[in-house]
Amino acid sequence: MRAVITVLGKDMVGILARVSTICAENQVNVIEVTQSVLQDMFAMIMMVDISKSTIPFSDLADRLTELGTSMNLTIHTMHEDIFNSMHRI
């Protein structure tokens, strides 16, 4: 099972490190990462494997949302099944 994590906000040191730390602490494996900085705006998309997560998906999403709030970022975590359902042609 996989999930998509998106991060948007003002660029600052440590965004990738802090998001990936929460993943690592909960046995969520980062599969792919793409990130861009446009002037001072940071955008990142992560594909993660949640099959061995030590916490429920909703708790992971809540922790990442709380991190986003504390860093003045928008962090959204979506299960791959939901993502795929929303983007079918």
N, CA, C and O atoms as a Tinker XYZ file with bonds, in Angstrom:
   356  protein
     1  N      0.842000   -1.180000    0.000000    73     2
     2  CA     0.000000    0.000000    0.000000    64     1     3
     3  C      0.881000    1.236000    0.000000    63     2     4     5
     4  O      1.909000    1.299000    0.674000    81     3
     5  N      0.451000    2.200000   -0.767000    73     3     6
     6  CA     1.241000    3.420000   -0.886000    64     5     7
     7  C      0.364000    4.643000   -0.610000    63     6     8     9
     8  O     -0.865000    4.572000   -0.590000    81     7
     9  N      1.048000    5.760000   -0.400000    73     7    10
    10  CA     0.364000    7.033000   -0.184000    64     9    11
    11  C      1.160000    8.133000   -0.876000    63    10    12    13
    12  O      2.344000    7.978000   -1.173000    81    11
    13  N      0.483000    9.238000   -1.122000    73    11    14
    14  CA     1.092000   10.419000   -1.725000    64    13    15
    15  C      1.076000   11.535000   -0.687000    63    14    16    17
    16  O      0.036000   11.842000   -0.104000    81    15
    17  N      2.240000   12.134000   -0.466000    73    15    18
    18  CA     2.356000   13.260000    0.460000    64    17    19
    19  C      2.762000   14.476000   -0.365000    63    18    20    21
    20  O      3.751000   14.433000   -1.097000    81    19
    21  N      1.997000   15.561000   -0.246000    73    19    22
    22  CA     2.357000   16.802000   -0.928000    64    21    23
    23  C      2.656000   17.869000    0.126000    63    22    24    25
    24  O      2.016000   17.932000    1.175000    81    23
    25  N      3.644000   18.701000   -0.187000    73    23    26
    26  CA     4.056000   19.771000    0.714000    64    25    27
    27  C      4.187000   21.048000   -0.106000    63    26    28    29
    28  O      4.856000   21.062000   -1.140000    81    27
    29  N      3.549000   22.117000    0.355000    73    27    30
    30  CA     3.618000   23.418000   -0.313000    64    29    31
    31  C      3.843000   24.512000    0.716000    63    30    32    33
    32  O      3.285000   24.472000    1.812000    81    31
    33  N      4.657000   25.482000    0.358000    73    31    34
    34  CA     4.847000   26.624000    1.242000    64    33    35
    35  C      6.134000   27.369000    0.939000    63    34    36    37
    36  O      6.811000   27.110000   -0.056000    81    35
    37  N      6.445000   28.289000    1.815000    73    35    38
    38  CA     7.658000   29.096000    1.671000    64    37    39
    39  C      8.872000   28.205000    1.940000    63    38    40    41
    40  O      8.888000   27.447000    2.910000    81    39
    41  N      9.878000   28.299000    1.084000    73    39    42
    42  CA    11.074000   27.477000    1.222000    64    41    43
    43  C     11.824000   27.832000    2.498000    63    42    44    45
    44  O     11.948000   29.000000    2.868000    81    43
    45  N     12.324000   26.783000    3.165000    73    43    46
    46  CA    13.156000   26.961000    4.359000    64    45    47
    47  C     13.991000   25.696000    4.541000    63    46    48    49
    48  O     13.679000   24.651000    3.970000    81    47
    49  N     15.009000   25.793000    5.308000    73    47    50
    50  CA    15.879000   24.654000    5.588000    64    49    51
    51  C     15.117000   23.600000    6.392000    63    50    52    53
    52  O     14.413000   23.930000    7.346000    81    51
    53  N     15.261000   22.332000    6.004000    73    51    54
    54  CA    14.778000   21.234000    6.825000    64    53    55
    55  C     13.424000   20.658000    6.495000    63    54    56    57
    56  O     12.962000   19.765000    7.205000    81    55
    57  N     12.764000   21.125000    5.451000    73    55    58
    58  CA    11.420000   20.606000    5.150000    64    57    59
    59  C     11.487000   19.117000    4.840000    63    58    60    61
    60  O     10.797000   18.320000    5.476000    81    59
    61  N     12.299000   18.741000    3.884000    73    59    62
    62  CA    12.414000   17.328000    3.504000    64    61    63
    63  C     12.851000   16.475000    4.696000    63    62    64    65
    64  O     12.330000   15.380000    4.906000    81    63
    65  N     13.796000   16.976000    5.463000    73    63    66
    66  CA    14.299000   16.233000    6.624000    64    65    67
    67  C     13.203000   15.987000    7.648000    63    66    68    69
    68  O     13.095000   14.884000    8.185000    81    67
    69  N     12.402000   16.984000    7.921000    73    67    70
    70  CA    11.370000   16.845000    8.961000    64    69    71
    71  C     10.245000   15.914000    8.513000    63    70    72    73
    72  O      9.748000   15.112000    9.304000    81    71
    73  N      9.842000   16.020000    7.240000    73    71    74
    74  CA     8.792000   15.126000    6.728000    64    73    75
    75  C      9.303000   13.692000    6.695000    63    74    76    77
    76  O      8.607000   12.772000    7.125000    81    75
    77  N     10.515000   13.499000    6.187000    73    75    78
    78  CA    11.044000   12.134000    6.096000    64    77    79
    79  C     11.342000   11.545000    7.477000    63    78    80    81
    80  O     11.298000   10.326000    7.640000    81    79
    81  N     11.641000   12.375000    8.465000    73    79    82
    82  CA    11.845000   11.882000    9.831000    64    81    83
    83  C     10.562000   11.281000   10.384000    63    82    84    85
    84  O     10.595000   10.214000   10.996000    81    83
    85  N      9.438000   11.949000   10.179000    73    83    86
    86  CA     8.158000   11.400000   10.635000    64    85    87
    87  C      7.886000   10.073000    9.938000    63    86    88    89
    88  O      7.413000    9.125000   10.564000    81    87
    89  N      8.182000   10.006000    8.654000    73    87    90
    90  CA     8.003000    8.745000    7.928000    64    89    91
    91  C      8.887000    7.658000    8.531000    63    90    92    93
    92  O      8.405000    6.566000    8.830000    81    91
    93  N     10.153000    7.939000    8.711000    73    91    94
    94  CA    11.101000    6.940000    9.225000    64    93    95
    95  C     10.731000    6.478000   10.637000    63    94    96    97
    96  O     10.832000    5.291000   10.946000    81    95
    97  N     10.310000    7.394000   11.478000    73    95    98
    98  CA     9.932000    7.042000   12.853000    64    97    99
    99  C      8.772000    6.055000   12.894000    63    98   100   101
   100  O      8.597000    5.330000   13.873000    81    99
   101  N      7.982000    6.033000   11.823000    73    99   102
   102  CA     6.788000    5.195000   11.784000    64   101   103
   103  C      6.867000    4.083000   10.742000    63   102   104   105
   104  O      5.848000    3.529000   10.331000    81   103
   105  N      8.100000    3.762000   10.318000    73   103   106
   106  CA     8.352000    2.677000    9.356000    64   105   107
   107  C      7.641000    2.883000    8.018000    63   106   108   109
   108  O      7.214000    1.923000    7.378000    81   107
   109  N      7.520000    4.133000    7.610000    73   107   110
   110  CA     6.961000    4.491000    6.307000    64   109   111
   111  C      8.148000    4.743000    5.387000    63   110   112   113
   112  O      8.956000    5.638000    5.635000    81   111
   113  N      8.249000    3.949000    4.325000    73   111   114
   114  CA     9.395000    4.027000    3.429000    64   113   115
   115  C      9.150000    5.032000    2.301000    63   114   116   117
   116  O      8.136000    4.954000    1.607000    81   115
   117  N     10.066000    5.959000    2.123000    73   115   118
   118  CA     9.976000    6.923000    1.033000    64   117   119
   119  C     10.472000    6.234000   -0.242000    63   118   120   121
   120  O     11.623000    5.804000   -0.316000    81   119
   121  N      9.597000    6.134000   -1.235000    73   119   122
   122  CA     9.921000    5.457000   -2.485000    64   121   123
   123  C     10.475000    6.441000   -3.508000    63   122   124   125
   124  O     11.512000    6.189000   -4.122000    81   123
   125  N      9.782000    7.561000   -3.686000    73   123   126
   126  CA    10.206000    8.589000   -4.647000    64   125   127
   127  C      9.911000    9.965000   -4.088000    63   126   128   129
   128  O      8.951000   10.163000   -3.342000    81   127
   129  N     10.760000   10.916000   -4.467000    73   127   130
   130  CA    10.570000   12.308000   -4.062000    64   129   131
   131  C     10.878000   13.200000   -5.257000    63   130   132   133
   132  O     11.863000   12.999000   -5.967000    81   131
   133  N     10.026000   14.175000   -5.459000    73   131   134
   134  CA    10.344000   15.241000   -6.397000    64   133   135
   135  C     10.062000   16.552000   -5.675000    63   134   136   137
   136  O      9.055000   16.687000   -4.981000    81   135
   137  N     10.949000   17.502000   -5.843000    73   135   138
   138  CA    10.736000   18.791000   -5.207000    64   137   139
   139  C     11.252000   19.891000   -6.123000    63   138   140   141
   140  O     12.163000   19.690000   -6.927000    81   139
   141  N     10.649000   21.042000   -5.977000    73   139   142
   142  CA    11.037000   22.221000   -6.745000    64   141   143
   143  C     10.968000   23.442000   -5.849000    63   142   144   145
   144  O     10.159000   23.513000   -4.924000    81   143
   145  N     11.818000   24.383000   -6.138000    73   143   146
   146  CA    11.753000   25.681000   -5.484000    64   145   147
   147  C     11.611000   26.707000   -6.596000    63   146   148   149
   148  O     12.484000   26.832000   -7.455000    81   147
   149  N     10.503000   27.441000   -6.574000    73   147   150
   150  CA    10.227000   28.492000   -7.550000    64   149   151
   151  C     10.286000   29.811000   -6.813000    63   150   152   153
   152  O      9.391000   30.147000   -6.037000    81   151
   153  N     11.353000   30.555000   -7.064000    73   151   154
   154  CA    11.671000   31.747000   -6.290000    64   153   155
   155  C     11.757000   31.339000   -4.820000    63   154   156   157
   156  O     12.720000   30.669000   -4.446000    81   155
   157  N     10.810000   31.703000   -3.979000    73   155   158
   158  CA    10.901000   31.280000   -2.581000    64   157   159
   159  C      9.793000   30.296000   -2.189000    63   158   160   161
   160  O      9.563000   30.060000   -1.002000    81   159
   161  N      9.108000   29.722000   -3.186000    73   159   162
   162  CA     8.034000   28.765000   -2.920000    64   161   163
   163  C      8.540000   27.334000   -3.092000    63   162   164   165
   164  O      9.159000   27.003000   -4.104000    81   163
   165  N      8.273000   26.493000   -2.099000    73   163   166
   166  CA     8.708000   25.101000   -2.079000    64   165   167
   167  C      7.525000   24.203000   -2.422000    63   166   168   169
   168  O      6.424000   24.397000   -1.905000    81   167
   169  N      7.750000   23.217000   -3.295000    73   167   170
   170  CA     6.722000   22.228000   -3.625000    64   169   171
   171  C      7.386000   20.854000   -3.649000    63   170   172   173
   172  O      8.439000   20.674000   -4.262000    81   171
   173  N      6.762000   19.888000   -2.977000    73   171   174
   174  CA     7.314000   18.537000   -2.949000    64   173   175
   175  C      6.184000   17.523000   -3.041000    63   174   176   177
   176  O      5.109000   17.711000   -2.472000    81   175
   177  N      6.450000   16.443000   -3.771000    73   175   178
   178  CA     5.549000   15.299000   -3.823000    64   177   179
   179  C      6.375000   14.072000   -3.450000    63   178   180   181
   180  O      7.449000   13.837000   -4.005000    81   179
   181  N      5.858000   13.300000   -2.508000    73   179   182
   182  CA     6.519000   12.060000   -2.088000    64   181   183
   183  C      5.567000   10.889000   -2.307000    63   182   184   185
   184  O      4.377000   10.973000   -2.003000    81   183
   185  N      6.104000    9.804000   -2.836000    73   183   186
   186  CA     5.370000    8.537000   -2.881000    64   185   187
   187  C      5.978000    7.685000   -1.778000    63   186   188   189
   188  O      7.192000    7.482000   -1.746000    81   187
   189  N      5.141000    7.185000   -0.872000    73   187   190
   190  CA     5.637000    6.415000    0.270000    64   189   191
   191  C      4.928000    5.071000    0.353000    63   190   192   193
   192  O      3.775000    4.932000   -0.055000    81   191
   193  N      5.638000    4.091000    0.887000    73   191   194
   194  CA     5.086000    2.763000    1.129000    64   193   195
   195  C      4.627000    2.715000    2.585000    63   194   196   197
   196  O      5.436000    2.853000    3.502000    81   195
   197  N      3.333000    2.518000    2.789000    73   195   198
   198  CA     2.770000    2.513000    4.143000    64   197   199
   199  C      2.439000    1.106000    4.631000    63   198   200   201
   200  O      1.812000    0.949000    5.679000    81   199
   201  N      2.853000    0.083000    3.885000    73   199   202
   202  CA     2.465000   -1.295000    4.229000    64   201   203
   203  C      3.052000   -1.762000    5.561000    63   202   204   205
   204  O      2.477000   -2.648000    6.194000    81   203
   205  N      4.176000   -1.197000    6.006000    73   203   206
   206  CA     4.782000   -1.601000    7.278000    64   205   207
   207  C      4.673000   -0.503000    8.345000    63   206   208   209
   208  O      5.368000   -0.542000    9.360000    81   207
   209  N      3.806000    0.458000    8.104000    73   207   210
   210  CA     3.648000    1.559000    9.051000    64   209   211
   211  C      3.246000    1.041000   10.424000    63   210   212   213
   212  O      2.425000    0.132000   10.549000    81   211
   213  N      3.837000    1.634000   11.444000    73   211   214
   214  CA     3.543000    1.226000   12.821000    64   213   215
   215  C      2.364000    1.992000   13.429000    63   214   216   217
   216  O      1.973000    1.739000   14.568000    81   215
   217  N      1.809000    2.919000   12.667000    73   215   218
   218  CA     0.639000    3.672000   13.136000    64   217   219
   219  C     -0.432000    3.642000   12.045000    63   218   220   221
   220  O     -0.112000    3.444000   10.873000    81   219
   221  N     -1.696000    3.836000   12.418000    73   219   222
   222  CA    -2.755000    3.898000   11.412000    64   221   223
   223  C     -2.509000    5.059000   10.440000    63   222   224   225
   224  O     -1.894000    6.065000   10.794000    81   223
   225  N     -3.000000    4.895000    9.218000    73   223   226
   226  CA    -2.815000    5.920000    8.193000    64   225   227
   227  C     -3.329000    7.280000    8.650000    63   226   228   229
   228  O     -2.684000    8.299000    8.407000    81   227
   229  N     -4.481000    7.302000    9.307000    73   227   230
   230  CA    -5.056000    8.583000    9.747000    64   229   231
   231  C     -4.144000    9.286000   10.746000    63   230   232   233
   232  O     -4.063000   10.515000   10.746000    81   231
   233  N     -3.456000    8.527000   11.599000    73   231   234
   234  CA    -2.527000    9.128000   12.556000    64   233   235
   235  C     -1.305000    9.713000   11.841000    63   234   236   237
   236  O     -0.820000   10.788000   12.195000    81   235
   237  N     -0.820000    8.992000   10.837000    73   235   238
   238  CA     0.296000    9.510000   10.036000    64   237   239
   239  C     -0.107000   10.821000    9.376000    63   238   240   241
   240  O      0.638000   11.800000    9.425000    81   239
   241  N     -1.275000   10.839000    8.763000    73   239   242
   242  CA    -1.760000   12.054000    8.102000    64   241   243
   243  C     -1.886000   13.201000    9.095000    63   242   244   245
   244  O     -1.523000   14.336000    8.787000    81   243
   245  N     -2.404000   12.904000   10.295000    73   243   246
   246  CA    -2.550000   13.941000   11.317000    64   245   247
   247  C     -1.195000   14.483000   11.756000    63   246   248   249
   248  O     -1.044000   15.692000   11.927000    81   247
   249  N     -0.211000   13.612000   11.942000    73   247   250
   250  CA     1.125000   14.065000   12.359000    64   249   251
   251  C      1.766000   14.957000   11.298000    63   250   252   253
   252  O      2.410000   15.957000   11.617000    81   251
   253  N      1.581000   14.584000   10.046000    73   251   254
   254  CA     2.152000   15.407000    8.975000    64   253   255
   255  C      1.420000   16.744000    8.859000    63   254   256   257
   256  O      2.042000   17.776000    8.607000    81   255
   257  N      0.112000   16.725000    9.041000    73   255   258
   258  CA    -0.656000   17.984000    9.030000    64   257   259
   259  C     -0.196000   18.894000   10.157000    63   258   260   261
   260  O     -0.020000   20.097000    9.961000    81   259
   261  N     -0.001000   18.314000   11.344000    73   259   262
   262  CA     0.479000   19.104000   12.492000    64   261   263
   263  C      1.864000   19.690000   12.219000    63   262   264   265
   264  O      2.136000   20.840000   12.565000    81   263
   265  N      2.734000   18.898000   11.600000    73   263   266
   266  CA     4.051000   19.417000   11.219000    64   265   267
   267  C      3.896000   20.598000   10.281000    63   266   268   269
   268  O      4.551000   21.626000   10.454000    81   267
   269  N      3.031000   20.454000    9.289000    73   267   270
   270  CA     2.799000   21.539000    8.342000    64   269   271
   271  C      2.334000   22.809000    9.039000    63   270   272   273
   272  O      2.811000   23.903000    8.738000    81   271
   273  N      1.414000   22.660000    9.959000    73   271   274
   274  CA     0.920000   23.810000   10.709000    64   273   275
   275  C      2.049000   24.485000   11.473000    63   274   276   277
   276  O      2.157000   25.711000   11.485000    81   275
   277  N      2.892000   23.673000   12.114000    73   275   278
   278  CA     3.982000   24.244000   12.912000    64   277   279
   279  C      5.033000   24.939000   12.051000    63   278   280   281
   280  O      5.729000   25.838000   12.523000    81   279
   281  N      5.151000   24.523000   10.785000    73   279   282
   282  CA     6.146000   25.116000    9.882000    64   281   283
   283  C      5.523000   26.097000    8.887000    63   282   284   285
   284  O      6.206000   26.594000    7.992000    81   283
   285  N      4.226000   26.374000    9.046000    73   283   286
   286  CA     3.496000   27.254000    8.145000    64   285   287
   287  C      3.521000   26.729000    6.702000    63   286   288   289
   288  O      3.714000   27.485000    5.750000    81   287
   289  N      3.321000   25.412000    6.572000    73   287   290
   290  CA     3.259000   24.736000    5.282000    64   289   291
   291  C      1.920000   24.027000    5.153000    63   290   292   293
   292  O      1.239000   23.789000    6.150000    81   291
   293  N      1.546000   23.693000    3.939000    73   291   294
   294  CA     0.397000   22.836000    3.712000    64   293   295
   295  C      0.925000   21.448000    3.377000    63   294   296   297
   296  O      1.596000   21.259000    2.362000    81   295
   297  N      0.618000   20.480000    4.233000    73   295   298
   298  CA     1.019000   19.094000    3.985000    64   297   299
   299  C     -0.253000   18.267000    3.899000    63   298   300   301
   300  O     -1.069000   18.249000    4.820000    81   299
   301  N     -0.401000   17.580000    2.766000    73   299   302
   302  CA    -1.586000   16.754000    2.534000    64   301   303
   303  C     -1.126000   15.322000    2.285000    63   302   304   305
   304  O     -0.208000   15.088000    1.498000    81   303
   305  N     -1.758000   14.373000    2.948000    73   303   306
   306  CA    -1.419000   12.961000    2.808000    64   305   307
   307  C     -2.649000   12.219000    2.304000    63   306   308   309
   308  O     -3.715000   12.275000    2.917000    81   307
   309  N     -2.491000   11.518000    1.174000    73   307   310
   310  CA    -3.619000   10.845000    0.545000    64   309   311
   311  C     -3.242000    9.402000    0.224000    63   310   312   313
   312  O     -2.188000    9.140000   -0.354000    81   311
   313  N     -4.110000    8.474000    0.604000    73   311   314
   314  CA    -3.899000    7.073000    0.267000    64   313   315
   315  C     -3.910000    6.925000   -1.253000    63   314   316   317
   316  O     -4.685000    7.595000   -1.935000    81   315
   317  N     -3.063000    6.059000   -1.781000    73   315   318
   318  CA    -2.940000    5.884000   -3.231000    64   317   319
   319  C     -4.274000    5.523000   -3.884000    63   318   320   321
   320  O     -4.553000    5.985000   -4.990000    81   319
   321  N     -5.097000    4.717000   -3.234000    73   319   322
   322  CA    -6.387000    4.325000   -3.811000    64   321   323
   323  C     -7.282000    5.541000   -4.034000    63   322   324   325
   324  O     -7.940000    5.646000   -5.069000    81   323
   325  N     -7.309000    6.447000   -3.083000    73   323   326
   326  CA    -8.104000    7.673000   -3.221000    64   325   327
   327  C     -7.542000    8.531000   -4.351000    63   326   328   329
   328  O     -8.282000    9.039000   -5.193000    81   327
   329  N     -6.209000    8.683000   -4.350000    73   327   330
   330  CA    -5.549000    9.469000   -5.389000    64   329   331
   331  C     -5.914000    8.923000   -6.773000    63   330   332   333
   332  O     -6.292000    9.684000   -7.663000    81   331
   333  N     -5.801000    7.618000   -6.948000    73   331   334
   334  CA    -6.097000    7.007000   -8.251000    64   333   335
   335  C     -7.558000    7.174000   -8.631000    63   334   336   337
   336  O     -7.865000    7.405000   -9.800000    81   335
   337  N     -8.460000    7.064000   -7.673000    73   335   338
   338  CA    -9.881000    7.244000   -7.958000    64   337   339
   339  C    -10.197000    8.666000   -8.410000    63   338   340   341
   340  O    -11.048000    8.875000   -9.274000    81   339
   341  N     -9.516000    9.626000   -7.828000    73   339   342
   342  CA    -9.753000   11.028000   -8.160000    64   341   343
   343  C     -9.181000   11.411000   -9.526000    63   342   344   345
   344  O     -9.618000   12.396000  -10.122000    81   343
   345  N     -8.217000   10.653000  -10.023000    73   343   346
   346  CA    -7.514000   11.038000  -11.246000    64   345   347
   347  C     -7.712000   10.059000  -12.400000    63   346   348   349
   348  O     -6.862000    9.956000  -13.284000    81   347
   349  N     -8.813000    9.355000  -12.391000    73   347   350
   350  CA    -9.123000    8.461000  -13.504000    64   349   351
   351  C     -9.730000    9.246000  -14.653000    63   350   352   353
   352  O    -10.447000   10.229000  -14.462000    81   351
   353  N     -9.421000    8.784000  -15.834000    73   351   354
   354  CA    -9.957000    9.449000  -17.033000    64   353   355
   355  C    -11.176000    8.696000  -17.507000    63   354   356
   356  O    -11.790000    9.078000  -18.503000    81   355
